[in-house]
Coordinates of C-alpha atoms and ligand atoms in Angstrom, one line a residue:
M273 CA -19.3 17.2 -7.4
V274 CA -16.2 19.7 -8.2
S275 CA -12.7 18.0 -7.2
R276 CA -10.7 21.1 -5.9
V277 CA -6.9 21.4 -5.9
I278 CA -5.7 23.5 -3.4
P279 CA -2.0 24.7 -5.0
V280 CA 0.9 23.8 -2.6
Q281 CA 3.9 26.1 -1.6
P282 CA 7.2 26.5 -3.6
F283 CA 9.3 23.8 -3.3
D284 CA 12.7 22.2 -3.9
L285 CA 12.1 18.5 -4.4
V286 CA 15.3 16.7 -4.6
L287 CA 14.9 13.0 -6.3
F288 CA 17.7 10.6 -5.7
G289 CA 17.6 7.4 -7.8
A290 CA 15.7 9.7 -10.4
T291 CA 17.1 7.4 -13.6
G292 CA 15.3 4.3 -11.6
D293 CA 12.0 2.4 -12.3
L294 CA 10.2 4.0 -9.7
A295 CA 10.9 7.5 -10.1
Q296 CA 10.5 7.0 -14.2
R297 CA 7.4 5.0 -13.8
K298 CA 5.5 6.5 -10.8
I299 CA 7.3 9.5 -9.3
L300 CA 7.7 12.1 -11.9
P301 CA 4.7 11.2 -14.4
G302 CA 2.8 11.8 -11.1
L303 CA 4.2 15.4 -10.5
Y304 CA 3.6 15.9 -14.1
H305 CA 0.1 15.4 -13.5
R306 CA 0.1 17.6 -10.5
F307 CA 1.4 20.3 -12.6
E308 CA -1.2 19.6 -15.2
V309 CA -3.9 20.5 -12.8
E310 CA -2.3 23.4 -11.6
Q311 CA -1.3 22.2 -8.2
M312 CA 2.4 23.1 -8.6
P313 CA 3.3 26.6 -8.0
D314 CA 5.0 28.3 -10.5
D315 CA 8.7 28.6 -8.7
A316 CA 8.7 24.6 -7.7
R317 CA 11.5 22.8 -8.6
I318 CA 12.4 19.4 -8.9
I319 CA 16.2 18.6 -9.1
A320 CA 16.8 15.0 -10.4
T321 CA 19.8 13.1 -9.4
A322 CA 21.6 10.1 -9.8
R323 CA 24.8 8.5 -10.6
S324 CA 24.8 8.6 -14.3
S325 CA 26.4 11.7 -15.7
M326 CA 24.2 13.4 -17.9
D327 CA 22.9 16.8 -18.2
T328 CA 19.6 18.3 -17.8
E329 CA 18.8 18.3 -21.2
Q330 CA 19.1 14.8 -21.5
F331 CA 17.4 13.6 -18.4
R332 CA 14.5 15.7 -19.6
A333 CA 14.9 13.6 -23.0
Q334 CA 14.4 10.5 -20.6
I335 CA 11.2 11.6 -18.8
L336 CA 9.7 12.2 -22.3
A337 CA 10.3 8.7 -23.2
S338 CA 8.9 7.4 -20.0
M339 CA 6.0 9.4 -20.2
K340 CA 5.5 8.3 -23.8
E341 CA 5.2 4.6 -22.2
F342 CA 4.0 5.3 -18.5
A343 CA 1.3 8.2 -18.9
P344 CA 0.9 8.3 -22.7
G345 CA -2.3 10.6 -22.3
F346 CA 0.1 13.7 -21.6
K347 CA -0.1 16.7 -23.3
Q348 CA 3.0 17.8 -25.0
D349 CA 2.7 21.8 -24.3
V350 CA 2.2 20.9 -20.7
L351 CA 5.1 18.5 -20.4
D352 CA 7.2 21.3 -22.3
Q353 CA 6.1 23.8 -19.6
F354 CA 6.8 20.9 -16.7
L355 CA 10.1 19.8 -18.1
Q356 CA 11.2 23.7 -17.3
H357 CA 11.0 22.9 -13.5
V358 CA 13.1 19.9 -13.8
E359 CA 17.2 20.0 -13.5
Y360 CA 19.4 17.1 -13.3
I361 CA 22.5 17.0 -10.9
P362 CA 24.6 13.7 -11.1
V363 CA 25.4 13.0 -7.5
D364 CA 27.1 10.0 -6.3
A365 CA 24.8 8.9 -3.1
L366 CA 27.9 7.1 -1.1
G367 CA 30.5 9.1 -2.5
E368 CA 31.6 12.8 -2.3
S369 CA 31.1 13.7 -6.1
G370 CA 27.8 16.1 -6.5
W371 CA 27.3 17.1 -3.0
S372 CA 28.4 20.7 -3.2
E373 CA 26.8 21.3 -6.5
L374 CA 23.5 19.7 -5.0
S375 CA 23.8 22.1 -2.0
A376 CA 24.7 25.1 -4.0
A377 CA 21.5 24.7 -6.1
L378 CA 19.0 24.7 -3.3
R379 CA 17.2 27.7 -2.2
P380 CA 16.8 28.7 1.6
D381 CA 13.3 29.9 1.6
V382 CA 11.1 27.0 0.0
V383 CA 9.9 23.8 1.6
R384 CA 13.0 21.1 0.9
A385 CA 12.1 18.0 0.2
F386 CA 14.3 14.9 -0.4
Y387 CA 12.8 11.9 -1.8
L388 CA 15.0 8.8 -1.6
S389 CA 13.9 6.6 -4.4
V390 CA 16.6 4.1 -3.5
G391 CA 17.4 0.8 -2.1
P392 CA 17.2 1.2 1.7
S393 CA 20.5 0.5 2.4
L394 CA 21.3 3.9 0.9
F395 CA 19.1 6.0 3.2
P396 CA 21.2 6.4 6.1
G397 CA 24.3 7.0 4.2
I398 CA 22.2 9.9 2.2
A399 CA 21.0 11.0 5.3
Q400 CA 24.4 11.6 6.6
R401 CA 25.4 13.4 3.7
L402 CA 22.7 15.7 3.7
S403 CA 23.6 16.5 7.0
D404 CA 27.3 17.0 6.7
H405 CA 26.6 19.4 3.8
K406 CA 24.1 21.2 6.2
M407 CA 21.1 20.5 3.5
A408 CA 18.8 19.4 5.9
S409 CA 17.4 22.5 7.7
P410 CA 14.9 21.8 10.6
D411 CA 12.2 22.3 8.5
S412 CA 13.0 20.1 5.4
R413 CA 11.7 16.4 4.8
I414 CA 13.1 13.2 4.2
V415 CA 11.2 10.7 2.3
V416 CA 11.7 7.1 1.9
E417 CA 10.3 4.0 -0.3
K418 CA 9.4 0.5 1.0
P419 CA 10.9 -1.5 1.9
F420 CA 11.8 -0.4 4.9
G421 CA 14.0 -2.7 6.3
H422 CA 13.8 -6.8 6.2
D423 CA 13.7 -7.5 9.5
L424 CA 12.7 -6.0 13.1
A425 CA 17.2 -5.2 13.2
S426 CA 17.0 -3.9 10.0
A427 CA 14.4 -1.6 10.3
K428 CA 15.6 -0.2 14.0
A429 CA 19.1 0.3 12.1
L430 CA 17.3 2.3 9.4
N431 CA 15.3 4.4 11.8
E432 CA 18.6 5.1 14.1
G433 CA 20.0 5.9 10.9
L434 CA 17.3 8.7 9.7
R435 CA 16.9 10.1 13.2
A436 CA 20.5 10.8 13.4
C437 CA 19.8 13.8 11.0
F438 CA 16.1 13.9 10.8
E439 CA 13.5 14.6 13.4
E440 CA 10.9 11.8 13.4
H441 CA 8.2 14.9 12.1
Q442 CA 10.3 15.2 8.9
I443 CA 10.4 11.7 7.8
Y444 CA 7.9 10.3 5.6
R445 CA 7.7 6.5 5.3
I446 CA 6.0 5.7 2.0
D447 CA 3.4 2.8 2.0
H448 CA 1.8 3.1 -1.2
Y449 CA -1.2 1.7 -0.3
L450 CA -2.2 4.6 2.3
G451 CA -2.2 6.9 -0.9
K452 CA -4.6 4.9 -2.3
E453 CA -8.2 6.8 -2.8
T454 CA -10.2 3.7 -1.7
V455 CA -7.9 3.3 1.2
Q456 CA -8.5 6.4 2.5
N457 CA -12.4 5.9 1.7
L458 CA -12.2 3.2 4.3
M459 CA -11.7 5.9 6.8
A460 CA -14.4 8.2 5.6
L461 CA -17.1 5.2 5.3
R462 CA -16.3 4.1 9.1
F463 CA -16.0 7.4 10.5
A464 CA -17.9 9.7 8.1
N465 CA -21.3 7.4 8.5
S466 CA -22.9 6.5 11.7
L467 CA -24.3 3.3 10.1
F468 CA -21.4 0.8 10.4
E469 CA -19.8 1.8 13.5
P470 CA -22.2 0.5 16.2
L471 CA -21.7 -3.0 14.2
W472 CA -18.4 -2.8 14.0
N473 CA -17.0 -5.2 16.6
S474 CA -16.9 -8.8 17.4
T475 CA -20.8 -8.8 18.5
H476 CA -21.8 -8.3 15.3
V477 CA -18.9 -9.1 12.9
D478 CA -18.1 -13.2 11.9
H479 CA -14.9 -12.6 10.1
V480 CA -12.9 -10.3 7.9
Q481 CA -11.3 -11.4 4.6
I482 CA -8.6 -9.0 3.2
T483 CA -7.5 -10.1 0.0
V484 CA -4.9 -8.2 -2.5
A485 CA -4.6 -10.4 -5.6
E486 CA -2.4 -9.6 -8.4
T487 CA -1.9 -11.3 -11.8
V488 CA 1.6 -9.9 -12.5
G489 CA 4.5 -12.4 -11.4
V490 CA 7.9 -11.5 -10.0
D491 CA 9.5 -11.1 -13.5
G492 CA 12.6 -8.2 -13.4
R493 CA 12.4 -8.1 -9.6
G494 CA 13.8 -11.8 -8.8
A495 CA 16.5 -10.7 -6.7
Y496 CA 14.8 -8.5 -4.3
Y497 CA 11.4 -10.6 -4.2
D498 CA 13.5 -14.1 -3.5
Q499 CA 14.8 -12.3 -0.4
S500 CA 11.8 -11.3 0.9
G501 CA 8.5 -13.5 -0.4
A502 CA 4.8 -12.2 -0.1
M503 CA 4.9 -12.1 4.1
R504 CA 7.5 -9.3 3.6
D505 CA 6.9 -8.1 0.4
M506 CA 3.2 -7.3 0.9
I507 CA 1.7 -8.4 4.2
Q508 CA 4.4 -6.6 6.5
N509 CA 3.4 -3.3 4.8
H510 CA 0.0 -2.9 2.6
L511 CA -1.8 -5.8 4.1
V512 CA -1.3 -4.7 7.7
Q513 CA -2.0 -1.3 7.0
L514 CA -5.5 -2.2 5.5
L515 CA -5.9 -4.1 8.7
C516 CA -5.0 -1.4 10.6
L517 CA -7.6 1.1 9.2
T518 CA -10.4 -1.8 9.3
A519 CA -9.8 -2.8 13.0
M520 CA -8.7 0.7 14.5
E521 CA -10.3 2.6 17.0
P522 CA -11.8 6.2 15.7
P523 CA -8.8 8.7 16.4
S524 CA -9.9 11.5 18.1
K525 CA -9.2 14.0 15.4
F526 CA -7.7 13.1 11.7
S527 CA -4.3 14.3 12.5
P528 CA -1.0 12.2 11.7
N529 CA -0.3 11.3 15.1
A530 CA -3.8 10.2 16.7
V531 CA -4.5 8.2 13.3
R532 CA -0.9 6.7 13.7
D533 CA -1.4 5.8 17.7
E534 CA -4.5 4.1 16.7
K535 CA -2.7 2.1 13.9
V536 CA 0.2 0.7 16.1
K537 CA -2.2 -0.3 19.3
V538 CA -3.6 -2.4 16.3
I539 CA -0.4 -4.2 15.4
E540 CA 0.7 -4.3 18.5
A541 CA -2.8 -6.2 19.2
L542 CA -1.8 -8.7 16.9
E543 CA -1.3 -12.4 18.2
P544 CA 1.2 -14.6 17.3
V545 CA 0.3 -16.8 14.2
S546 CA 0.4 -20.8 14.3
P547 CA 1.8 -22.8 11.2
A548 CA -1.7 -24.5 11.1
D549 CA -3.0 -21.0 10.5
I550 CA -0.6 -20.2 7.2
A551 CA -0.9 -21.4 3.9
R552 CA 2.2 -20.3 1.6
G553 CA 2.3 -21.3 -1.9
Q554 CA 4.6 -20.7 -4.9
Y555 CA 3.3 -20.3 -8.8
R556 CA 4.6 -23.4 -10.8
A557 CA 5.6 -23.5 -14.6
D558 CA 2.7 -23.4 -16.8
K559 CA 2.6 -25.3 -20.0
G560 CA 5.8 -24.2 -22.0
G561 CA 6.2 -21.4 -19.8
D562 CA 8.2 -20.4 -16.8
G563 CA 7.3 -20.5 -13.2
Y564 CA 8.4 -18.6 -9.9
T565 CA 11.6 -20.5 -9.6
D566 CA 12.7 -19.8 -13.1
H567 CA 11.6 -16.2 -12.5
V568 CA 14.0 -15.8 -9.6
G569 CA 16.9 -17.8 -11.1
N570 CA 16.6 -20.2 -8.0
A571 CA 15.4 -23.5 -8.6
D572 CA 15.5 -24.5 -4.9
S573 CA 14.0 -21.4 -3.5
R574 CA 11.7 -21.8 -0.8
T575 CA 10.2 -18.4 -1.0
E576 CA 6.5 -17.8 -1.2
S577 CA 4.8 -15.9 -3.9
Y578 CA 1.5 -16.4 -2.2
I579 CA 0.1 -16.5 1.2
A580 CA -2.8 -16.6 3.4
L581 CA -3.2 -16.5 7.1
K582 CA -5.6 -16.3 9.7
V583 CA -4.9 -13.7 12.1
H584 CA -6.2 -12.9 15.5
L585 CA -6.3 -9.2 17.4
G586 CA -6.0 -9.5 21.3
N587 CA -8.3 -6.7 22.4
W588 CA -11.6 -6.2 23.4
R589 CA -13.3 -5.2 20.3
W590 CA -12.2 -7.7 17.8
A591 CA -11.5 -11.0 20.7
G592 CA -12.6 -14.3 18.8
V593 CA -12.9 -12.7 15.1
P594 CA -10.4 -14.1 12.5
F595 CA -9.2 -11.6 10.0
Y596 CA -8.1 -13.5 6.9
L597 CA -5.4 -12.3 5.0
R598 CA -4.2 -13.5 1.5
T599 CA -1.9 -12.1 -1.4
G600 CA -0.2 -13.6 -4.1
K601 CA 0.9 -12.8 -7.3
R602 CA -0.1 -14.8 -11.1
L603 CA -3.5 -14.9 -9.4
R604 CA -6.8 -15.3 -11.8
A605 CA -7.6 -11.8 -11.2
R606 CA -6.3 -8.2 -10.3
E607 CA -8.5 -7.7 -7.1
S608 CA -7.8 -6.0 -3.9
E609 CA -10.8 -5.8 -1.2
I610 CA -11.8 -5.6 2.2
A611 CA -14.8 -8.0 3.0
V612 CA -16.5 -8.0 6.1
F613 CA -18.7 -10.7 7.1
F614 CA -21.6 -9.9 9.4
R615 CA -23.2 -12.9 11.7
D616 CA -25.9 -14.8 10.3
P617 CA -29.5 -13.3 11.5
P618 CA -30.1 -15.6 14.8
H619 CA -33.5 -16.7 14.2
T620 CA -35.5 -17.1 10.7
I621 CA -39.5 -16.5 10.9
F622 CA -39.6 -17.8 7.2
P623 CA -40.6 -21.5 6.9
N624 CA -38.9 -23.5 4.2
V625 CA -36.1 -21.3 3.2
G626 CA -33.3 -22.6 5.0
P627 CA -30.6 -20.8 7.2
L628 CA -30.6 -17.3 6.6
R629 CA -27.2 -15.8 5.5
G630 CA -25.3 -12.6 7.1
N631 CA -24.8 -9.3 5.3
V632 CA -21.2 -8.8 3.7
L633 CA -19.7 -5.2 3.0
V634 CA -17.1 -5.4 0.4
I635 CA -15.2 -2.4 0.1
R636 CA -13.3 -2.9 -3.4
L637 CA -9.9 -0.9 -3.4
Q638 CA -9.2 -1.9 -7.1
P639 CA -10.1 -2.0 -10.0
D640 CA -13.9 -0.8 -10.2
E641 CA -13.5 0.8 -6.9
G642 CA -16.6 0.7 -4.8
I643 CA -18.6 -0.4 -2.0
T644 CA -21.2 -3.5 -2.0
L645 CA -23.7 -4.7 0.7
R646 CA -24.9 -8.2 0.7
T647 CA -28.5 -8.4 1.6
T648 CA -31.4 -10.6 1.5
I649 CA -34.6 -9.8 -0.3
K650 CA -37.9 -11.5 -0.9
D651 CA -38.0 -12.8 -4.7
P652 CA -40.4 -11.3 -6.5
G653 CA -43.5 -12.9 -7.3
P654 CA -46.6 -14.6 -6.0
G655 CA -46.8 -18.1 -4.1
G656 CA -44.5 -19.1 -1.6
F657 CA -42.1 -16.9 0.3
R658 CA -38.6 -17.1 -1.2
L659 CA -35.2 -15.2 -0.3
S660 CA -32.3 -14.3 -2.5
D661 CA -29.4 -12.6 -1.7
V662 CA -28.8 -9.1 -4.2
S663 CA -26.2 -6.9 -3.7
L664 CA -26.6 -2.8 -2.8
D665 CA -23.9 -2.1 -5.4
M666 CA -22.1 1.4 -5.3
S667 CA -19.6 1.8 -8.4
F668 CA -17.6 5.2 -7.6
A669 CA -17.0 5.3 -11.3
D670 CA -21.0 5.5 -11.3
A671 CA -21.5 7.3 -8.3
L672 CA -18.9 10.3 -9.2
G673 CA -18.7 10.4 -12.6
E674 CA -15.3 12.0 -13.8
D675 CA -14.3 12.8 -10.3
A676 CA -14.3 9.4 -9.6
S677 CA -10.9 9.2 -11.8
A678 CA -8.8 9.4 -8.4
P679 CA -5.3 10.5 -9.1
D680 CA -2.6 8.1 -8.6
A681 CA -1.5 7.2 -4.9
Y682 CA 2.0 8.8 -5.7
E683 CA 0.4 12.0 -6.7
R684 CA -1.3 12.2 -3.6
L685 CA 1.5 11.4 -1.3
V686 CA 4.3 13.7 -2.9
M687 CA 1.9 16.4 -2.5
D688 CA 1.3 15.6 1.3
V689 CA 4.8 15.5 1.9
I690 CA 5.1 19.4 0.4
R691 CA 2.0 20.1 2.7
G692 CA 3.9 18.7 5.6
D693 CA 1.0 16.3 6.3
Q694 CA 2.3 12.7 7.5
T695 CA -1.3 11.1 8.2
L696 CA -0.8 8.7 5.5
F697 CA 2.7 7.8 5.8
M698 CA 4.2 5.3 8.5
R699 CA 5.6 6.3 11.9
G700 CA 9.1 4.8 12.8
D701 CA 7.0 2.4 15.5
E702 CA 4.6 1.4 13.2
A703 CA 6.9 -0.1 10.7
E704 CA 9.1 -1.6 13.8
A705 CA 5.9 -3.1 15.6
A706 CA 4.9 -4.8 12.0
W707 CA 8.1 -6.2 11.6
A708 CA 8.2 -7.4 15.4
W709 CA 4.7 -9.4 14.4
V710 CA 6.3 -10.9 10.9
D711 CA 9.6 -11.9 12.3
P712 CA 8.6 -14.7 14.7
I713 CA 6.3 -16.0 12.1
V714 CA 9.2 -15.7 9.1
E715 CA 11.6 -17.5 11.4
G716 CA 9.2 -20.4 12.4
W717 CA 8.7 -21.5 8.6
E718 CA 12.6 -20.9 8.3
D719 CA 13.5 -23.2 11.2
R720 CA 11.3 -25.7 10.1
G721 CA 12.4 -25.9 6.6
D722 CA 8.8 -25.7 5.2
R723 CA 8.5 -25.5 1.4
P724 CA 5.5 -23.5 0.0
S725 CA 3.0 -25.7 -1.8
L726 CA 2.8 -25.1 -5.6
Y727 CA -0.1 -23.4 -7.2
D728 CA -1.4 -23.1 -10.9
Q729 CA -0.7 -19.8 -12.4
G730 CA -4.3 -18.1 -13.2
S731 CA -5.7 -20.1 -10.4
S732 CA -6.9 -18.6 -6.6
G733 CA -3.9 -19.9 -5.1
P734 CA -3.0 -23.5 -3.4
E735 CA -5.5 -25.8 -2.2
D736 CA -4.1 -25.3 1.6
A737 CA -5.3 -21.9 1.6
L738 CA -8.8 -23.1 0.9
M739 CA -8.4 -25.9 3.2
L740 CA -7.6 -23.1 5.8
M741 CA -11.1 -21.4 5.3
H742 CA -13.0 -25.1 5.2
R743 CA -11.4 -26.0 8.3
D744 CA -13.5 -22.9 9.8
G745 CA -16.4 -23.9 8.1
R746 CA -15.9 -20.7 5.9
R747 CA -15.3 -19.9 2.2
W748 CA -13.0 -17.2 0.5
R749 CA -14.5 -14.8 -1.8
Q750 CA -13.9 -15.6 -5.3
I751 CA -11.4 -14.0 -6.9
G752 CA -12.0 -12.8 -10.6
G753 CA -15.4 -13.9 -9.7
Ligands
LIG59 C1 4.6 -3.2 -3.9 C2 5.3 -4.8 -4.0 O1 4.8 -2.5 -2.8 O2 3.3 -3.4 -4.2 C3 5.2 -5.1 -5.3 O3 6.8 -4.8 -3.9 C4 3.3 -5.4 -5.7 O4 5.3 -6.5 -5.5 C5 2.7 -3.7 -5.6 O5 3.5 -5.7 -7.1 C6 1.1 -3.7 -5.4 O6 0.9 -2.7 -5.7 P1 -0.3 -2.1 -6.4 O7 -0.6 -0.6 -6.4 O8 -0.2 -2.5 -8.1 O9 -1.4 -2.9 -6.2

């Protein structure tokens, strides 16, 4: 299979927050990689801005240092050429300095994109200044990072602030999970094959488990994380997006609004979650090491670093099918997957083999991206008729060889911005609908004063999460198994 790189149009990409962690760790290395595969045209320009006063040479030196740390496989001669496309202009995002220089640097006839790799409180102010300085042309794009607000009210305020200066078709709200290759593969699996779709409903599916397990803690991001917790940091966006792609109706075409219309319908069908269907956890200190409360510097914190929820969709296709979502930090393994459990066979013709187990389709998002289907076969050998569960296992790395080495999510997403393709970005109503579902859940535990239960670092999460499943006569798939 030959991977194809389709060059994009010439562009001016203005990167706000260019000295920040995300820009240095992901966005700039991502752009370098797109340059290396010759997707960036010769006259593409990256105009990096931040408050720090430095010149372009100093900023280029900073990129070099970051590449050594975060993308050590880079080629020095290619990087030297890439850096010629990067310039730096100091701009005070909320003050007045630098804006005229930035405006003067922009070219009239190329794609213009403003990437706000800054905290959400800065979004409306930057949008306003871009508009005041006449930089926001009708065709320009504005890209905003997550978190897109803290609750419904703040998300609405952000939408209003952005829409005061940009039209919805110009606003690109990032959820980097949508840029992950296997997440997009979920749509290919469902809508480019005829095998699965007829079975993809409550008649055949018993339940679905969506897991995003991490081994990292919250070190270094304590101040943000302690105000958010796993529900706001991961469920409201990444896991809800995975749920949408798993549960949505087939869109009529693969176009931004057709796909996003279907996703919004899924979010709007999410039913309120009862407290009994929620398990929250916080990782405890391990022997001689720190725990969550030490990492966030708040001994009395009630914020969850783990959450599991049983969720129902009130619609025709999924009525009665639970979707179990779980995500947490400092768990046994870094593992993200969607597992669709099909119903058990209704009747067994084989004597003495016990109840038959349903098939399970697992879409592994990371690491070792691939798809597995648990099936039941006859144990080889003469004598009695025994059955075993085996997996039909497709690892993308084995199946696709070199082509399986997918670009980082950010590479894909930034190029989609330049192309003007919003399919993999959240629409404003989608973000608001997700907050409208999340808010009452969070308010519920805040009003009750619930405390998360403690779990061991390196474990699968708190006991309560196991109980949540056991109560329903089901089991979680093993993390790191
Ligand atoms: C971010 C969250 O959006 O996603 C982090 O804020 C989390 O807390 C990260 O660690 C996970 O992303 P990935 O791509 O490493 O799975």
